Short mmCIF file of C-alpha atoms in Angstrom, two decimals:
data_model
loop_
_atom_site.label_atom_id
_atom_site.label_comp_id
_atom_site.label_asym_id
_atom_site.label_seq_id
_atom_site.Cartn_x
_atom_site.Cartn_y
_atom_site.Cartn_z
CA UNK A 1 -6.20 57.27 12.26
CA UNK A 2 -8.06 54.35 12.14
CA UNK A 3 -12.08 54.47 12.50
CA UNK A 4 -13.45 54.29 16.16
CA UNK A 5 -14.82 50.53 15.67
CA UNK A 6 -12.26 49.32 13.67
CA UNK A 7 -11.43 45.48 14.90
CA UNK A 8 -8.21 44.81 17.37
CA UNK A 9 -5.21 42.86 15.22
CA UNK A 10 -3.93 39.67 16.68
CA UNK A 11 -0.33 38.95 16.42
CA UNK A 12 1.81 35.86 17.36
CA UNK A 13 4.90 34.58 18.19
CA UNK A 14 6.21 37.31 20.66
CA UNK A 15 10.10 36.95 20.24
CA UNK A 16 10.07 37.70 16.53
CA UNK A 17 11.18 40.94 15.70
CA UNK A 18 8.60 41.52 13.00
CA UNK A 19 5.70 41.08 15.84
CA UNK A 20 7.35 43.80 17.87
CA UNK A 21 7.58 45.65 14.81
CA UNK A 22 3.85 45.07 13.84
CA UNK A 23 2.65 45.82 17.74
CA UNK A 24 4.28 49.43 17.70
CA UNK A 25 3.24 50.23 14.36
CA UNK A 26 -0.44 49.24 14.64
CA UNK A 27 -0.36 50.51 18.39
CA UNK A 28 0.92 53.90 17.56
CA UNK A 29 -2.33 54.57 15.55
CA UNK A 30 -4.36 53.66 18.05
CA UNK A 31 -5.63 49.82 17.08
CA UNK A 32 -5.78 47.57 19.87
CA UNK A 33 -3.52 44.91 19.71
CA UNK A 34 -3.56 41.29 21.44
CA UNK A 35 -0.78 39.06 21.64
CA UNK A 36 -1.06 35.08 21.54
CA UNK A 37 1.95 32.92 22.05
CA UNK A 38 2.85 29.76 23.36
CA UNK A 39 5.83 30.94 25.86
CA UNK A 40 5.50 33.86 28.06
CA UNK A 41 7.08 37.15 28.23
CA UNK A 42 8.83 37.19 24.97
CA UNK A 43 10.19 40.58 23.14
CA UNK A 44 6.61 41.77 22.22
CA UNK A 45 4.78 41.05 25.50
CA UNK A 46 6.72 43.86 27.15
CA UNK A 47 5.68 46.48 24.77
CA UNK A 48 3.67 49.41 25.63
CA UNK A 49 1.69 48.61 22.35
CA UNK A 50 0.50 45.48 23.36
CA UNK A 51 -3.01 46.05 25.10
CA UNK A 52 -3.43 41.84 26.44
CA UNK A 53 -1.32 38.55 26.67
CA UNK A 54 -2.77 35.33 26.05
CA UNK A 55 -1.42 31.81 25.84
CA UNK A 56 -2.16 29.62 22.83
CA UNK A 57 -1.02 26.20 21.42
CA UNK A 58 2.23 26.46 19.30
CA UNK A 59 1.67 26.74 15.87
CA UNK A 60 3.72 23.33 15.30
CA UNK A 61 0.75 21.58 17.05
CA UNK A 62 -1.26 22.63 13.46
CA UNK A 63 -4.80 20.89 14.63
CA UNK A 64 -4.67 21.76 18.36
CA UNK A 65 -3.81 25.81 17.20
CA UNK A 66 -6.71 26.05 14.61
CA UNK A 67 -8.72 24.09 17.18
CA UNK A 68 -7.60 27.32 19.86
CA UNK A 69 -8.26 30.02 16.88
CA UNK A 70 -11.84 29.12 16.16
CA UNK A 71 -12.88 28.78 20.26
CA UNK A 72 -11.08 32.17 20.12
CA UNK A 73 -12.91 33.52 16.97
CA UNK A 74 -16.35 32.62 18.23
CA UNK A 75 -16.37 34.17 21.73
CA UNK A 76 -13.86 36.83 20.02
CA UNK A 77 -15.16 37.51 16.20
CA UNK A 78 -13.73 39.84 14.21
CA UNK A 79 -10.17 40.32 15.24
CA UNK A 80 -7.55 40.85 11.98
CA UNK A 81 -5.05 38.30 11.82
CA UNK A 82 -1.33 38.80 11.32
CA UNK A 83 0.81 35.62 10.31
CA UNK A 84 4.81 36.25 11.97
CA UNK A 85 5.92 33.16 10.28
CA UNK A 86 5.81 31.11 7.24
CA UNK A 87 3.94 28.56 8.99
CA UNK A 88 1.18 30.75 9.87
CA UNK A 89 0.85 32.32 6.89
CA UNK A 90 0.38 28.80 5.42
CA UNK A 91 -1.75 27.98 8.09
CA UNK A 92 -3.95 30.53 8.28
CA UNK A 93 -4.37 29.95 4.00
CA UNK A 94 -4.79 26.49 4.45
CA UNK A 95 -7.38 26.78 6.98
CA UNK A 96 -9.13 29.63 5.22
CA UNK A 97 -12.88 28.07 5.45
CA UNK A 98 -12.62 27.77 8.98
CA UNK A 99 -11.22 30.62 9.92
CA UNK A 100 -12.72 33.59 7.47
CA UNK A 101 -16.10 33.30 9.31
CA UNK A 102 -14.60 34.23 12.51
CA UNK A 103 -11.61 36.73 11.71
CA UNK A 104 -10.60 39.46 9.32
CA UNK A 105 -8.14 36.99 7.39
CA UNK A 106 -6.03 39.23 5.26
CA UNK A 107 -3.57 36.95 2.70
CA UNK A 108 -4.29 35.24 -0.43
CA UNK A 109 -5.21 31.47 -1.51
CA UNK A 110 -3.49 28.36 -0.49
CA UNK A 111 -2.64 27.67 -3.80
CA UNK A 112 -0.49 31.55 -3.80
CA UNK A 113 1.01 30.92 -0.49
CA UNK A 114 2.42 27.18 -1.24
CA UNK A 115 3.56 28.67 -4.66
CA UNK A 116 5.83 31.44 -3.05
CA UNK A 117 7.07 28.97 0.20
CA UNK A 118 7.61 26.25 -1.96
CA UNK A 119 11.21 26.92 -3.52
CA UNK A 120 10.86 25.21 -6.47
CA UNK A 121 7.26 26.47 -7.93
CA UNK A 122 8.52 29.90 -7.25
CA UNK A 123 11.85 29.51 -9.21
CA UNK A 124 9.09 28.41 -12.27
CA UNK A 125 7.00 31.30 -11.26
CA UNK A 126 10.21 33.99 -11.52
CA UNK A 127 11.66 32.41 -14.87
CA UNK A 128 7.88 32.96 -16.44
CA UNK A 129 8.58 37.00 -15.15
CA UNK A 130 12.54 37.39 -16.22
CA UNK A 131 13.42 37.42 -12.38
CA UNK A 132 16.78 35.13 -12.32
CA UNK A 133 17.23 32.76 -10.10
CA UNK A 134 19.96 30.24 -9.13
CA UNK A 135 20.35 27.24 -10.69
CA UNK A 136 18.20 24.75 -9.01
CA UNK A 137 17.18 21.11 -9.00
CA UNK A 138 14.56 19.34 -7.44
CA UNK A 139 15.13 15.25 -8.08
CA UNK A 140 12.25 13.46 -7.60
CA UNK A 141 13.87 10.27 -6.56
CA UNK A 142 17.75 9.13 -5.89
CA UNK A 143 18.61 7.74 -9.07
CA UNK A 144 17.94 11.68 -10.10
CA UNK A 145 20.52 12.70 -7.62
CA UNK A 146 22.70 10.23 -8.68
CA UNK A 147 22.61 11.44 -11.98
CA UNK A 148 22.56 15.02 -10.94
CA UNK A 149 26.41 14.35 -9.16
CA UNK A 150 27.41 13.51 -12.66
CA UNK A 151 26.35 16.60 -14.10
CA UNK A 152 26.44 19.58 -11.52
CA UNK A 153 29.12 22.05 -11.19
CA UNK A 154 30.23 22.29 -7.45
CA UNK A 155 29.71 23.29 -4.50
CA UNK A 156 26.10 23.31 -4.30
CA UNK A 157 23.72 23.51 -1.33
CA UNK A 158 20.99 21.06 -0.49
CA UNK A 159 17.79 23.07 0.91
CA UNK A 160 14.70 22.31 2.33
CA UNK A 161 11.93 22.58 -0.35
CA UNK A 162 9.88 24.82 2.27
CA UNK A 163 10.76 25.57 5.29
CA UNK A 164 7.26 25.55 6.64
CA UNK A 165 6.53 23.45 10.00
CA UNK A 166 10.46 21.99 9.17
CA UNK A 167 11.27 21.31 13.08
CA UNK A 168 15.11 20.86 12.74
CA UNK A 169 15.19 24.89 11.36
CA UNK A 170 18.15 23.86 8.48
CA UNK A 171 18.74 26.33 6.09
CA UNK A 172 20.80 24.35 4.09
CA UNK A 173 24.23 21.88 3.72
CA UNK A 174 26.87 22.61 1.71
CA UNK A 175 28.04 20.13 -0.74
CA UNK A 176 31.85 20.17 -1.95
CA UNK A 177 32.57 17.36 -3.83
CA UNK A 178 29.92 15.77 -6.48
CA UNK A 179 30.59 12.43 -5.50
CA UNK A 180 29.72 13.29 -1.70
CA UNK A 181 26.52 14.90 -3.62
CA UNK A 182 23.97 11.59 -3.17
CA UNK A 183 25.03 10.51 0.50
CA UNK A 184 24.46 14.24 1.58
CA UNK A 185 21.15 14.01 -0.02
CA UNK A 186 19.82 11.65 1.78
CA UNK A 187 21.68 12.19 5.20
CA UNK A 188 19.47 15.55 4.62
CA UNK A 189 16.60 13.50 3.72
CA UNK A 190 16.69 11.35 6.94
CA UNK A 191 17.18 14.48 9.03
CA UNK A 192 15.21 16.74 7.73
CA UNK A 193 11.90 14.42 7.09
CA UNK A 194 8.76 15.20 5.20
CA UNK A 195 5.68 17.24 7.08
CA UNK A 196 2.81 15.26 6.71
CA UNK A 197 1.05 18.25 6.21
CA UNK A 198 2.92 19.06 3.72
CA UNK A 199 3.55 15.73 2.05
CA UNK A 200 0.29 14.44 1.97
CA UNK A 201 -0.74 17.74 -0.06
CA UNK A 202 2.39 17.12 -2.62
CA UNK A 203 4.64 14.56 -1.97
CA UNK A 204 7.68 15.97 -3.61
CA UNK A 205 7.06 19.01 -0.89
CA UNK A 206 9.35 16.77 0.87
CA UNK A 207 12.31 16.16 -1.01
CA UNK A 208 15.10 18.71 -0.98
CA UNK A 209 16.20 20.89 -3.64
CA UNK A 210 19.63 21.27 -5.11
CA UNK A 211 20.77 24.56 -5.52
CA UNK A 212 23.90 25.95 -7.15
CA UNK A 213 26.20 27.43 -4.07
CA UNK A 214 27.01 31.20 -4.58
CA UNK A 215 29.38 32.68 -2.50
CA UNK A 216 28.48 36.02 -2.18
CA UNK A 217 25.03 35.37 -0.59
CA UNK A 218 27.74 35.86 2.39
CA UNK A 219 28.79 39.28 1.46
CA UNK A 220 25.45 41.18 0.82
CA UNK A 221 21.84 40.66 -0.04
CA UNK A 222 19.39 43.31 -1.67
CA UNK A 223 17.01 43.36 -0.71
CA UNK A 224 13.20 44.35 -1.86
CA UNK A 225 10.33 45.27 1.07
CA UNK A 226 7.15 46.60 0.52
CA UNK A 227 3.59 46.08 0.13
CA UNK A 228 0.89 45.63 -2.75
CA UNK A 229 -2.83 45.21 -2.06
CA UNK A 230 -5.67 43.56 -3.68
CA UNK A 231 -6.14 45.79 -6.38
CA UNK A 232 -2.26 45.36 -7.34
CA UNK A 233 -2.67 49.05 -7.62
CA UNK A 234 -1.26 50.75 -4.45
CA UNK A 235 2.25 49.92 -4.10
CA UNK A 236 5.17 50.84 -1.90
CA UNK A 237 8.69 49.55 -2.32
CA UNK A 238 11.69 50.36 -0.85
CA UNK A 239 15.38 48.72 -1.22
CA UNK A 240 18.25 47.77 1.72
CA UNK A 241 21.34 45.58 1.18
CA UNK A 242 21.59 42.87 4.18
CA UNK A 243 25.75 43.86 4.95
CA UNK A 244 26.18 41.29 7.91
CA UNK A 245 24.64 38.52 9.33
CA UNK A 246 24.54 35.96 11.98
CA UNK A 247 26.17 33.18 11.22
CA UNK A 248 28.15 34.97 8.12
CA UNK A 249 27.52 32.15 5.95
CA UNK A 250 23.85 31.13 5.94
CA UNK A 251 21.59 33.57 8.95
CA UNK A 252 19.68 35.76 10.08
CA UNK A 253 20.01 39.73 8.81
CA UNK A 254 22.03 41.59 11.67
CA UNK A 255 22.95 45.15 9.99
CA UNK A 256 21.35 46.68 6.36
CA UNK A 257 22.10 49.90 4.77
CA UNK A 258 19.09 51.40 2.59
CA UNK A 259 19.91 51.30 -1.08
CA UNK A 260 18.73 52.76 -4.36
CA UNK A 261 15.45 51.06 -5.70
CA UNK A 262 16.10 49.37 -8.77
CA UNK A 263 12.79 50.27 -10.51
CA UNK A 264 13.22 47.75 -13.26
CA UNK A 265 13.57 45.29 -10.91
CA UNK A 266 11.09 46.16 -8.63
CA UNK A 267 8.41 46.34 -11.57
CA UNK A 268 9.05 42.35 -12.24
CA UNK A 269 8.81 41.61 -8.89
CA UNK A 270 5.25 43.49 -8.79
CA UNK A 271 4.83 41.25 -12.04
CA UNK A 272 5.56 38.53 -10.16
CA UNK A 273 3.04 39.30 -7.07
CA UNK A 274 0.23 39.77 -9.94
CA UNK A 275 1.20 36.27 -11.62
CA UNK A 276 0.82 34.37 -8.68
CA UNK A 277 -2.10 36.54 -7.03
CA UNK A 278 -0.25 38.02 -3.83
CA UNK A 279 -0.96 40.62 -1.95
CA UNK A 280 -0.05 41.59 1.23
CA UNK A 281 3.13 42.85 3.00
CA UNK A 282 6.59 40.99 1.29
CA UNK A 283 10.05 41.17 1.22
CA UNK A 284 12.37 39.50 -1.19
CA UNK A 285 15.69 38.30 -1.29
CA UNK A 286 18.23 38.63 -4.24
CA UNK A 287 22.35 37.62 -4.68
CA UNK A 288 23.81 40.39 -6.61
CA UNK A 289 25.95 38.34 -8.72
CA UNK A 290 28.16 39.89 -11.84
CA UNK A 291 25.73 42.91 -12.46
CA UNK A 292 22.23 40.35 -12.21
CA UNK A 293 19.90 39.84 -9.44
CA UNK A 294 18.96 36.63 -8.28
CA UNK A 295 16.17 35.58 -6.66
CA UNK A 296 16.66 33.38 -3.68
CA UNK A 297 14.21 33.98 -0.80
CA UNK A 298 9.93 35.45 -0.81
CA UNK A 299 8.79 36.40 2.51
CA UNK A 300 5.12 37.03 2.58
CA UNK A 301 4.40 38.20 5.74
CA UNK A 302 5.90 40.81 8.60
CA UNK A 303 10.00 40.09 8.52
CA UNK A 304 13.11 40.53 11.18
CA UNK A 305 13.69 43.40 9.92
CA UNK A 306 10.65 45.61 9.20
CA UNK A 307 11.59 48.33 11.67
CA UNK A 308 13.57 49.56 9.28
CA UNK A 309 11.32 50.00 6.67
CA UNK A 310 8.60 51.69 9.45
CA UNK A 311 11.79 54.11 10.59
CA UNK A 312 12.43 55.38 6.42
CA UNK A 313 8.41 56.31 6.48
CA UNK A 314 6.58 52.79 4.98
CA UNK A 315 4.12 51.54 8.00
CA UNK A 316 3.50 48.20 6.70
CA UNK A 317 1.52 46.35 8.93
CA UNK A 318 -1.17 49.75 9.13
CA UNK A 319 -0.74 49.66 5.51
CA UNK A 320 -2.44 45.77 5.75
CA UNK A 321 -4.77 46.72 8.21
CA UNK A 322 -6.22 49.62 6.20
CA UNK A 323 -6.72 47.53 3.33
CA UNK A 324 -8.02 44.70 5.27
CA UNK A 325 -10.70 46.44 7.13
CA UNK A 326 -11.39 47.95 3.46
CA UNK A 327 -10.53 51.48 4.64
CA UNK A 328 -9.58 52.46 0.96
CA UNK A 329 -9.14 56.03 0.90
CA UNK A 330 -7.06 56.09 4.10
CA UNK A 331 -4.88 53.13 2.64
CA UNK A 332 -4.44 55.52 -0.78
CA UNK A 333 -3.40 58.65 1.15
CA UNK A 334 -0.67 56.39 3.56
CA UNK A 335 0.24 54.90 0.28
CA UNK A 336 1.35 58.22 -1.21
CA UNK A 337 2.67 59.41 2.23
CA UNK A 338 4.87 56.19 2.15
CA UNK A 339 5.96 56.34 -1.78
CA UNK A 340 7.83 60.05 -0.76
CA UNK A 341 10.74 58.27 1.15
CA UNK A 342 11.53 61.17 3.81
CA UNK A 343 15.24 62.49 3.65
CA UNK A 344 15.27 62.49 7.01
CA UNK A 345 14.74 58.37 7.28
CA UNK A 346 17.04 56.11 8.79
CA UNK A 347 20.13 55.25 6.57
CA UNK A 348 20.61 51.83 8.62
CA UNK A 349 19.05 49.54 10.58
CA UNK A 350 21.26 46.95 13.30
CA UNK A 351 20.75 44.89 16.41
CA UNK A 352 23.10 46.94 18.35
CA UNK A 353 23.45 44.59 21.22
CA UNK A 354 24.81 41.42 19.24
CA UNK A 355 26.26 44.00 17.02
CA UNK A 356 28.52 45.30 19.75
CA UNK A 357 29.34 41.93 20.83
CA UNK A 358 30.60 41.38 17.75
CA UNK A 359 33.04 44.64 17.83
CA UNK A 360 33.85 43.80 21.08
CA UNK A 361 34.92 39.98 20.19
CA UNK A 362 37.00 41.54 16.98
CA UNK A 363 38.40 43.69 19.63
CA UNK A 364 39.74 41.03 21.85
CA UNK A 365 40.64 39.02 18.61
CA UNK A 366 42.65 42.36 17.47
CA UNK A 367 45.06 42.07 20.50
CA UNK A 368 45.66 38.58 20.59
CA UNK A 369 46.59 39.05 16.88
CA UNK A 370 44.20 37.07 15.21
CA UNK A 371 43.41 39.96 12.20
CA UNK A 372 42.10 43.63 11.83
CA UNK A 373 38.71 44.46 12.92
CA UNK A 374 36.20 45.65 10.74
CA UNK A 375 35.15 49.14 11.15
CA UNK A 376 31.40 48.85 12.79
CA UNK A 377 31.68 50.69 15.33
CA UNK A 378 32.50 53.90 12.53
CA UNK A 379 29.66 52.21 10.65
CA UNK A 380 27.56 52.60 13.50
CA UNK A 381 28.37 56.83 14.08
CA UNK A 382 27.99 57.39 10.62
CA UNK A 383 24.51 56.31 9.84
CA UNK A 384 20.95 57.54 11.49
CA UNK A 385 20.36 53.90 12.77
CA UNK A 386 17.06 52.07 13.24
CA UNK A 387 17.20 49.59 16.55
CA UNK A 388 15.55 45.88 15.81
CA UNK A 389 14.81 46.19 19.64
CA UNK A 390 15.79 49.67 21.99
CA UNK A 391 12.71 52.31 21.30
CA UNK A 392 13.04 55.11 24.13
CA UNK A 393 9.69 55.62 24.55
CA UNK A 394 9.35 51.97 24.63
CA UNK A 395 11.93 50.21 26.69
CA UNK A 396 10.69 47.00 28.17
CA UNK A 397 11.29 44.28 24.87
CA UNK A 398 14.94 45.58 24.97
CA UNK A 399 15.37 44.05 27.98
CA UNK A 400 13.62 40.84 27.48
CA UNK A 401 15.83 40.47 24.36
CA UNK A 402 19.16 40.85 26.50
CA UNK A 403 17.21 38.26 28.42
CA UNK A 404 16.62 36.21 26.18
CA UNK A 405 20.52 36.29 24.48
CA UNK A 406 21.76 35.85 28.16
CA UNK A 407 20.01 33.00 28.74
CA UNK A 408 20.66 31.34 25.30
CA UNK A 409 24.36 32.43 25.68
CA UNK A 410 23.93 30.34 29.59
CA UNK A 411 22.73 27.30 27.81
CA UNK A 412 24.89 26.92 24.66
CA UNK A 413 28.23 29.29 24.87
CA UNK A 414 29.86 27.68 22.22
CA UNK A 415 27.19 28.16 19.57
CA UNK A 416 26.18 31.68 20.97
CA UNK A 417 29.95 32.56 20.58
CA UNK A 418 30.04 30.76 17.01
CA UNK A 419 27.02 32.44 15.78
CA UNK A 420 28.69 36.48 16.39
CA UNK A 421 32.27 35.25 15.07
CA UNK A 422 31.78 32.72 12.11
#
């Protein structure tokens, strides 16, 4: 348990799944735990674990929310901050001078964090480490892409270069043909434009990358979640493969299955935290592609998906906490508590209510005789399952998230439907 003064955490963004996560895991043991987001009543505001509500400027509005953060800091020192997003984990590094005075900041440099959200330093940073990665490209002007359609083996995707303060949310186009390769470029370019507070950092920040297109990003991910702290000493790892997601092609994780740790693999990627001076909670990405692993996304913050690394006995955010408020011999005992994986863990981890829309839409697909379902709902008996939402002993977020699907299904049909079929 934590010590009686140890400082409340504040978390944002409220309808991520890793804040929920982060509020019932630091609530559980007792830490107070204060919740600032733009919008109200989102999937974290009605947990039980969440001890006060209080509105803030969105994050996109960068100088209006560190302008909120340090009025907050002063009359409120000391509280430890948790970034839910890219973009505040970049924030929060970026603004480091302002905001360590006021708050327990716990996250490296700006330097690390723009070297693990920008794609292209980290593919330089995993090649120094022998952690493959797909082939990418990162043209620094158009007669480079033109040249580039000459040369490239298709398809490829185009991909933002960070994804950090990126309004329009793209993941990615998919280029078939190489001669279709430079006017995709740029029709990305114009609609996707630089950040200026990105771009005035690094200009190139706001050109795309070109990435070689592998199929069976579709199929499965493996994933790597854990934590490492300052030292690099204390480590915890543990290993899922991302089976489904929505959409199929390029989205968000919707159903994982734990999987064996691959310890080689998990050493380089420690390798690769110590190179570029991270610490923190992470999980990473890889393709499994013809027997190698390759490297394709670095989360370094709380993810969608943590629950199910708090539900197979690795507490995450208290693991941060602990070694934030420099509680080191409680973070080494949780450590070793979370390095012996319990037996007894959840095998799985799904959003059962899109999950069952899903089996009910292959259902009605079934019997108008559009193909064969595929057997979730056995899937779903056979493994000791870890919710992203429904916790019995607290109920409330599961019922702002059907909320919050209702309503998005009210407003767009046609994509909601698109998103849990294609």
């Amino acid at each position: 348990m934590p010590r009686a003064s140890s400082p409340p955490a504040l978390v944002f963004l409220g309808h991520f799944y890793g804040t929920l996560a982060t509020a019932r895991c630091l609530g559980e043991r007792g830490i107070r735990v204060v919740l600032a987001d733009a919008r109200r009543w989102q999937r974290a505001a009605g947990s039980r674990y969440v001890d006060e509500r209080i509105a803030c400027p969105p994050v996109t509005d960068v100088d209006g929310f560190v302008a909120w953060l340090e009025a907050f800091g002063r009359e409120r020192p000391g509280h430890v901050l948790f970034p839910a997003s890219d973009e505040l984990a970049w924030v929060f590094a970026v603004h480091a001078d302002r905001l360590d005075p006021l708050f327990v900041r716990y996250g490296p440099s700006r330097d690390v964090i723009t070297s693990i959200l920008d794609k292209w330093r980290l593919t330089e940073a995993c090649r120094e480490v022998g952690i493959d990665t797909p082939g990418t490209y990162c043209p620094v002007n158009d007669p480079a892409v033109d040249a580039l359609a000459h040369e490239l083996a298709v398809p490829v995707m185009i991909k933002p270069r960070s994804q950090v303060l990126l309004t329009s949310g793209s993941k990615g186009t998919k280029v078939d043909r190489p001669r279709d390769l430079p006017a995709a470029y740029r029709t990305f370019m114009r609609e996707n434009p630089p950040v200026d507070a990105l771009s005035s950092r690094d200009p190139l920040l706001g050109r795309p990358i070109i990435q070689e297109f592998r199929p069976e990003a579709a199929q499965g991910i493996y994933n790597l979640a854990g934590f490492i702290d300052r030292t690099g000493e204390h480590v915890v790892v543990r290993a899922s493969r991302k089976i489904l997601q929505r959409p199929r092609r390029l989205g968000i994780g919707l159903c994982f299955e734990s999987a064996p740790l691959d310890v080689r693999l998990a050493e380089r990627v420690m390798q690769l935290c110590r190179k570029l001076g991270y610490f923190g909670i992470f999980e990473i990405e890889m393709i499994e592609s013809d027997g190698r692993f390759l490297l394709i996304d670095f989360n370094p913050r709380p993810y969608s998906q943590m629950a199910f690394e708090m539900a197979r006995g690795m507490p995450l955010p208290y693991l941060a906490y602990l070694d934030a408020t420099g509680q080191h011999d409680a973070l080494s005992r949780a450590v070793l508590e979370a390095q012996a994986e319990s037996s007894s863990g959840a095998t799985a981890y799904a959003h059962t209510l899109l999950l069952s829309l899903v089996i009910a839409g292959q259902t009605l697909g079934r019997h108008a005789g559009l193909g064969i379902p595929e057997p979730w709902a056995r899937w779903l008996k056979q493994n000791r399952l870890a919710d992203a939402v429904f916790d019995r002993h607290d109920p409330f977020p599961a019922v702002l998230d059907a909320a919050a699907h209702l309503e998005h299904f009210a407003r767009h049909p046609r994509s909601f439907v698109r998103s849990l079929t294609r």
